[in-house]
Amino acid sequence: MSLATLVDVLTKANKENYAVGAFNTNNLETTRAIIDGAEAQDAPVILSTSLGAFNYAGFDNLATLAYKAAQNAAVPVVLHLDHGTDLNLVKKCIDAGYTSVMFDGSHFPFDKNVELTKKAVKMASEKGVSVEGELGTIGGAEDSVASREILLTDPQKAVEFVEKTGIDALAIAIGTSHGAYKFTHAEQQLDIRRLSAIKQATKMPLVLHGASLVPKEIVELGQSFGAVIGGVQGVTESELKRAVKNGVNKVNTDTDLRLAFTAALRQTLMKNPREFDPRKILKPSTQLMQKVVEDRIRLLGSSGKA
Ligand code: G3H
Ligand code: 13P
Ligand code: ZN
């Protein structure tokens, strides 16, 4: 039995200054890549499922798969709802045995975000489930510098938000965005000073969303087998390391797994036009996703921390 809560794994990460990888899954192959990768690195891991993933796989199918995979793992696995925007879904996940839920009220005004997040905390704490909240919005590449400033998390507001809601981890906006097209310039940097100020003020486990690196070799592999992916820009390895050094303890990755899955799939299909057994076709995709998971875990410093 190796289900763990977010509090279990992030308390240690916060104390010892490393980050735990949170990876999104929506199918069997990705789930296995995440768990096998964490086991190979002897690392704790966070298995995340979003509403989009539930809509794709079916709630019961995915929740059961993720629960069983987490329960049977040889390392601590946090079974986590990613970007929950609906309290009914939060409840459904808690009832299904999730050990952690994110309530994302970041698109609401501050007071409404506090009010709804508090409700999620009340529901979750009765069952010993952890809660991640979010303050600030994870901006897109098109945001101007002026609007970036408004979207990014304010350190004093962060303290107020944590105190009023009672959350266990706080997702902050310091310049990342979801997806493969994060920045307009390769040299664009994260607001590490702001991150430091939030950490000093809250002392909380902090969460970085939109943290995919969009690895060049994986993008190029996809491109060499016909993928049309241009102008992509991820977070750099050194920026991610700086973020961890300055207080990020949970790092979210979804896009890099999608890129790995599809790049390997394109390669396999092109190289083996006679193959039609899905189990054989999907194996290289699972293996490449596992490599991404293991590389990320090493970068975050959580290898050997299980
Ligand atoms: O943060 C968003 C995750 O990448 C999940 O994406 O809503 O398409 O499942 P999704
Ligand atoms: P990426 O799109 O950068 O992988 O971010 C994923 C994420 O934040 C999931 O919550
Ligand atoms: Zn996210």
Coordinates of C-alpha atoms and ligand atoms in Angstrom, one line a residue:
M1 CA 0.0 0.0 0.0
S2 CA 1.8 3.1 -1.1
L3 CA -0.8 5.8 -1.4
A4 CA 0.5 9.0 0.1
T5 CA -1.0 12.5 0.6
L6 CA 0.5 15.7 -0.8
V7 CA 1.3 16.7 2.8
D8 CA 3.3 13.5 3.3
V9 CA 5.6 14.0 0.3
L10 CA 5.8 17.8 0.2
T11 CA 6.6 18.3 3.9
K12 CA 9.9 16.4 3.4
A13 CA 10.5 18.1 0.0
N14 CA 10.0 21.5 1.6
K15 CA 12.4 20.7 4.4
E16 CA 15.1 19.2 2.2
N17 CA 14.6 21.7 -0.7
Y18 CA 13.8 19.5 -3.6
A19 CA 10.6 19.0 -5.8
V20 CA 8.4 16.1 -6.4
G21 CA 7.3 15.5 -10.0
A22 CA 3.5 15.7 -10.8
F23 CA 2.7 14.0 -14.1
N24 CA -0.7 14.0 -15.9
T25 CA -2.2 10.7 -17.0
N26 CA -5.2 9.8 -19.0
N27 CA -4.5 6.2 -20.1
L28 CA -2.8 3.0 -19.1
E29 CA 0.4 3.6 -21.0
T30 CA 1.1 7.0 -19.4
T31 CA 0.1 5.7 -15.9
R32 CA 2.6 2.9 -16.3
A33 CA 5.4 5.2 -17.6
I34 CA 4.9 7.5 -14.5
I35 CA 4.8 4.7 -11.9
D36 CA 7.6 2.7 -13.5
G37 CA 9.7 5.8 -13.9
A38 CA 9.2 6.8 -10.2
E39 CA 10.1 3.3 -9.1
A40 CA 13.2 3.2 -11.2
Q41 CA 14.3 6.4 -9.6
D42 CA 13.1 5.4 -6.1
A43 CA 11.2 8.6 -5.9
P44 CA 7.9 9.8 -4.6
V45 CA 5.5 10.9 -7.4
I46 CA 2.2 12.6 -7.9
L47 CA -0.2 11.0 -10.4
S48 CA -2.5 13.7 -11.7
T49 CA -5.8 13.5 -13.5
S50 CA -7.7 16.5 -14.9
L51 CA -11.3 16.9 -15.9
G52 CA -10.2 16.6 -19.5
A53 CA -8.6 13.2 -18.7
F54 CA -11.8 12.0 -17.0
N55 CA -13.9 13.1 -20.0
Y56 CA -11.6 11.2 -22.3
A57 CA -11.2 7.9 -20.3
G58 CA -14.4 7.9 -18.2
F59 CA -14.3 8.8 -14.5
D60 CA -14.6 5.3 -13.1
N61 CA -12.2 3.8 -15.6
L62 CA -9.4 6.3 -15.0
A63 CA -9.9 6.7 -11.2
T64 CA -9.8 2.9 -10.7
L65 CA -6.8 2.5 -13.0
A66 CA -4.9 5.3 -11.2
Y67 CA -5.9 4.2 -7.7
K68 CA -4.8 0.6 -8.3
A69 CA -1.5 1.7 -10.0
A70 CA -0.8 4.0 -7.0
Q71 CA -1.8 1.4 -4.4
N72 CA 0.5 -1.3 -5.9
A73 CA 3.5 0.9 -6.5
A74 CA 6.7 0.4 -4.6
V75 CA 7.2 4.1 -4.0
P76 CA 4.8 6.7 -2.4
V77 CA 2.3 7.9 -4.9
V78 CA -0.1 10.8 -4.4
L79 CA -3.3 10.4 -6.3
H80 CA -4.2 13.9 -7.3
L81 CA -7.0 15.8 -9.0
D82 CA -5.4 18.5 -11.2
H83 CA -7.2 21.8 -11.8
G84 CA -10.5 21.0 -10.1
T85 CA -12.8 23.8 -10.8
D86 CA -16.0 22.1 -9.6
L87 CA -16.6 21.2 -6.0
N88 CA -18.7 18.2 -7.1
L89 CA -15.7 16.7 -8.9
V90 CA -13.6 17.4 -5.9
K91 CA -16.1 15.4 -3.8
K92 CA -16.2 12.6 -6.4
C93 CA -12.4 12.3 -6.3
I94 CA -12.3 12.2 -2.5
D95 CA -15.0 9.5 -2.5
A96 CA -13.0 7.5 -5.1
G97 CA -10.0 7.4 -2.8
Y98 CA -7.9 10.4 -4.0
T99 CA -5.3 11.5 -1.5
S100 CA -5.0 15.0 -2.9
V101 CA -7.2 17.5 -4.8
M102 CA -6.4 20.8 -6.4
F103 CA -9.1 23.4 -6.3
D104 CA -8.4 26.0 -9.0
G105 CA -10.4 29.1 -8.3
S106 CA -7.7 31.3 -9.8
H107 CA -10.0 32.7 -12.5
F108 CA -12.3 34.1 -9.8
P109 CA -11.9 37.4 -7.8
F110 CA -9.8 36.9 -4.7
D111 CA -12.7 36.6 -2.2
K112 CA -14.6 34.1 -4.3
N113 CA -11.4 32.1 -4.8
V114 CA -11.0 32.0 -1.0
E115 CA -14.6 31.1 -0.4
L116 CA -14.6 28.1 -2.8
T117 CA -11.2 26.9 -1.9
K118 CA -12.2 26.9 1.8
K119 CA -15.1 24.7 0.9
A120 CA -12.8 22.2 -0.8
V121 CA -10.5 22.3 2.2
K122 CA -13.4 21.5 4.6
M123 CA -14.5 18.5 2.4
A124 CA -11.0 17.2 2.0
S125 CA -9.7 17.6 5.6
E126 CA -12.6 15.5 6.9
K127 CA -11.1 12.6 5.0
G128 CA -7.5 13.4 5.5
V129 CA -7.1 14.5 1.9
S130 CA -4.6 17.3 1.0
V131 CA -5.6 20.4 -1.0
E132 CA -3.6 22.5 -3.5
G133 CA -5.0 26.0 -4.2
E134 CA -4.0 28.5 -6.8
L135 CA -3.5 32.3 -6.7
G136 CA -2.6 34.3 -9.8
T137 CA -3.1 33.2 -13.4
I138 CA -0.7 31.1 -15.4
G139 CA -0.3 33.6 -18.3
G140 CA 0.0 32.8 -22.0
A141 CA 2.8 33.7 -24.3
E142 CA 0.9 36.6 -25.8
D143 CA 0.6 38.5 -22.5
S144 CA 2.3 41.9 -22.5
V145 CA 4.8 42.8 -19.7
A146 CA 2.1 45.0 -18.1
S147 CA -0.5 42.3 -18.0
R148 CA 2.0 39.8 -16.8
E149 CA 2.6 41.9 -13.7
I150 CA -1.1 41.8 -12.9
L151 CA -1.4 38.1 -13.6
L152 CA 1.5 37.1 -11.4
T153 CA 1.0 36.1 -7.8
D154 CA 1.4 38.8 -5.2
P155 CA 3.4 37.7 -2.2
Q156 CA 1.3 39.5 0.5
K157 CA -2.0 38.2 -1.1
A158 CA -0.4 34.7 -1.1
V159 CA 0.0 34.9 2.7
E160 CA -3.6 36.1 3.1
F161 CA -4.9 33.4 0.8
V162 CA -3.0 30.6 2.6
E163 CA -4.2 31.8 6.0
K164 CA -7.8 32.2 5.0
T165 CA -8.1 28.9 3.1
G166 CA -5.9 26.5 5.1
I167 CA -4.5 24.9 1.9
D168 CA -1.5 22.5 2.0
A169 CA 0.2 23.7 -1.1
L170 CA 0.0 26.8 -3.2
A171 CA 0.2 27.0 -7.0
I172 CA 1.7 30.3 -8.0
A173 CA 2.1 32.3 -11.3
I174 CA 5.7 33.4 -12.0
G175 CA 5.6 33.5 -15.8
T176 CA 5.0 29.9 -17.0
S177 CA 2.0 28.9 -19.1
H178 CA 0.4 25.5 -20.0
G179 CA 1.2 23.8 -23.3
A180 CA 4.2 23.8 -25.7
Y181 CA 4.2 27.5 -26.7
K182 CA 5.1 29.1 -23.4
F183 CA 7.3 32.1 -24.3
T184 CA 7.7 34.4 -27.3
H185 CA 11.5 34.5 -26.6
A186 CA 13.8 31.7 -25.7
E187 CA 15.6 33.9 -23.2
Q188 CA 12.4 34.8 -21.3
Q189 CA 12.8 34.0 -17.7
L190 CA 10.7 33.1 -14.7
D191 CA 10.2 35.7 -12.0
I192 CA 12.5 34.1 -9.4
R193 CA 12.5 37.2 -7.2
R194 CA 8.8 37.0 -6.8
L195 CA 9.0 33.2 -6.1
S196 CA 11.6 33.9 -3.4
A197 CA 9.4 36.6 -1.8
I198 CA 6.4 34.3 -1.9
K199 CA 8.4 31.5 -0.3
Q200 CA 9.8 33.8 2.4
A201 CA 6.4 35.1 3.2
T202 CA 4.5 31.8 3.2
K203 CA 7.1 29.1 4.0
M204 CA 4.6 26.8 2.1
P205 CA 5.2 24.0 -0.4
L206 CA 4.9 25.9 -3.7
V207 CA 3.7 24.4 -7.0
L208 CA 4.9 25.3 -10.5
H209 CA 2.4 24.6 -13.3
G210 CA 3.2 24.8 -16.9
A211 CA 6.7 23.5 -16.2
S212 CA 7.3 21.4 -19.3
L213 CA 10.8 21.8 -20.9
V214 CA 9.6 20.9 -24.4
P215 CA 12.8 18.9 -24.9
K216 CA 14.5 19.7 -28.2
E217 CA 15.4 16.1 -29.0
I218 CA 11.8 15.0 -28.6
V219 CA 10.4 17.8 -30.7
E220 CA 13.0 17.0 -33.4
L221 CA 12.2 13.3 -33.2
G222 CA 8.5 14.1 -33.9
Q223 CA 9.4 16.5 -36.6
S224 CA 11.7 14.0 -38.4
F225 CA 8.7 11.7 -38.6
G226 CA 6.2 14.3 -39.9
A227 CA 5.1 16.3 -36.9
V228 CA 4.4 19.9 -37.6
I229 CA 5.5 21.6 -34.4
G230 CA 7.2 25.0 -34.9
G231 CA 8.2 27.9 -32.6
V232 CA 7.7 25.9 -29.4
Q233 CA 9.4 27.2 -26.3
G234 CA 9.6 25.5 -22.9
V235 CA 11.1 26.3 -19.6
T236 CA 14.9 25.7 -19.6
E237 CA 16.5 23.1 -17.3
S238 CA 18.5 25.8 -15.5
E239 CA 15.4 27.9 -14.9
L240 CA 13.6 24.9 -13.5
K241 CA 16.5 24.1 -11.2
R242 CA 16.5 27.8 -10.0
A243 CA 12.8 27.5 -9.3
V244 CA 13.3 24.4 -7.2
K245 CA 16.3 26.0 -5.4
N246 CA 14.1 29.0 -4.5
G247 CA 11.2 27.1 -3.1
V248 CA 9.1 25.2 -5.6
N249 CA 8.3 21.7 -4.3
K250 CA 5.8 20.3 -6.8
V251 CA 6.5 20.6 -10.6
N252 CA 3.7 19.8 -13.1
T253 CA 4.4 18.1 -16.4
D254 CA 1.9 17.1 -19.0
T255 CA 3.0 18.5 -22.4
D256 CA 6.4 16.7 -22.4
L257 CA 4.7 13.4 -22.0
R258 CA 2.3 14.2 -24.8
L259 CA 5.2 15.2 -27.1
A260 CA 7.1 12.0 -26.1
F261 CA 4.1 9.7 -26.7
T262 CA 3.3 11.1 -30.1
A263 CA 6.9 11.4 -31.3
A264 CA 7.6 7.8 -30.5
L265 CA 4.3 6.7 -32.0
R266 CA 5.0 8.5 -35.3
Q267 CA 8.5 6.9 -35.5
T268 CA 7.1 3.4 -34.7
L269 CA 4.3 3.6 -37.3
M270 CA 6.6 5.0 -40.0
K271 CA 9.3 2.4 -39.3
N272 CA 6.9 -0.6 -39.0
P273 CA 4.2 -0.1 -41.6
R274 CA 3.2 -3.8 -41.3
E275 CA 2.7 -3.8 -37.6
F276 CA -0.9 -3.5 -36.3
D277 CA -0.7 -4.9 -32.8
P278 CA -1.4 -1.9 -30.6
R279 CA 0.6 -3.4 -27.7
K280 CA 3.7 -3.4 -29.8
I281 CA 3.0 0.0 -31.4
L282 CA 2.5 1.7 -28.0
K283 CA 5.5 0.2 -26.2
P284 CA 8.1 2.7 -27.6
S285 CA 5.8 5.5 -26.6
T286 CA 5.6 4.2 -23.0
Q287 CA 9.3 3.8 -22.9
L288 CA 10.0 7.3 -24.1
M289 CA 7.5 8.8 -21.6
Q290 CA 9.2 6.8 -18.8
K291 CA 12.5 8.3 -19.9
V292 CA 11.0 11.8 -19.6
V293 CA 9.7 11.0 -16.2
E294 CA 13.0 9.7 -15.0
D295 CA 15.0 12.7 -16.4
R296 CA 12.6 15.1 -14.8
I297 CA 12.7 13.4 -11.4
R298 CA 16.5 13.6 -11.5
L299 CA 16.4 17.3 -12.4
L300 CA 14.0 18.0 -9.5
G301 CA 16.3 16.3 -7.0
S302 CA 13.8 13.7 -5.8
S303 CA 15.7 10.6 -6.9
G304 CA 16.2 8.3 -3.9
K305 CA 13.7 10.3 -1.8
A306 CA 11.0 7.6 -1.7
Ligands
G3H1 O1 -2.9 21.8 -16.7 C1 -3.5 21.2 -17.6 C2 -3.1 19.8 -17.9 O2 -2.1 19.8 -18.8 C3 -4.3 19.0 -18.3 O3 -4.7 19.4 -19.5 O4 -7.2 19.8 -19.4 O5 -6.1 19.0 -21.5 O6 -6.4 17.5 -19.6 P1 -6.2 18.9 -20.0
13P2 P1 2.7 21.7 -19.1 O1 1.7 22.0 -20.1 O2 3.8 22.7 -19.1 O3 3.2 20.3 -19.1 O4 2.0 21.9 -17.6 C1 1.2 20.9 -17.1 C2 0.4 21.4 -15.9 O5 0.6 22.4 -15.3 C3 -0.6 20.5 -15.4 O6 -1.3 21.0 -14.3
ZN3 ZN -1.6 23.2 -14.5

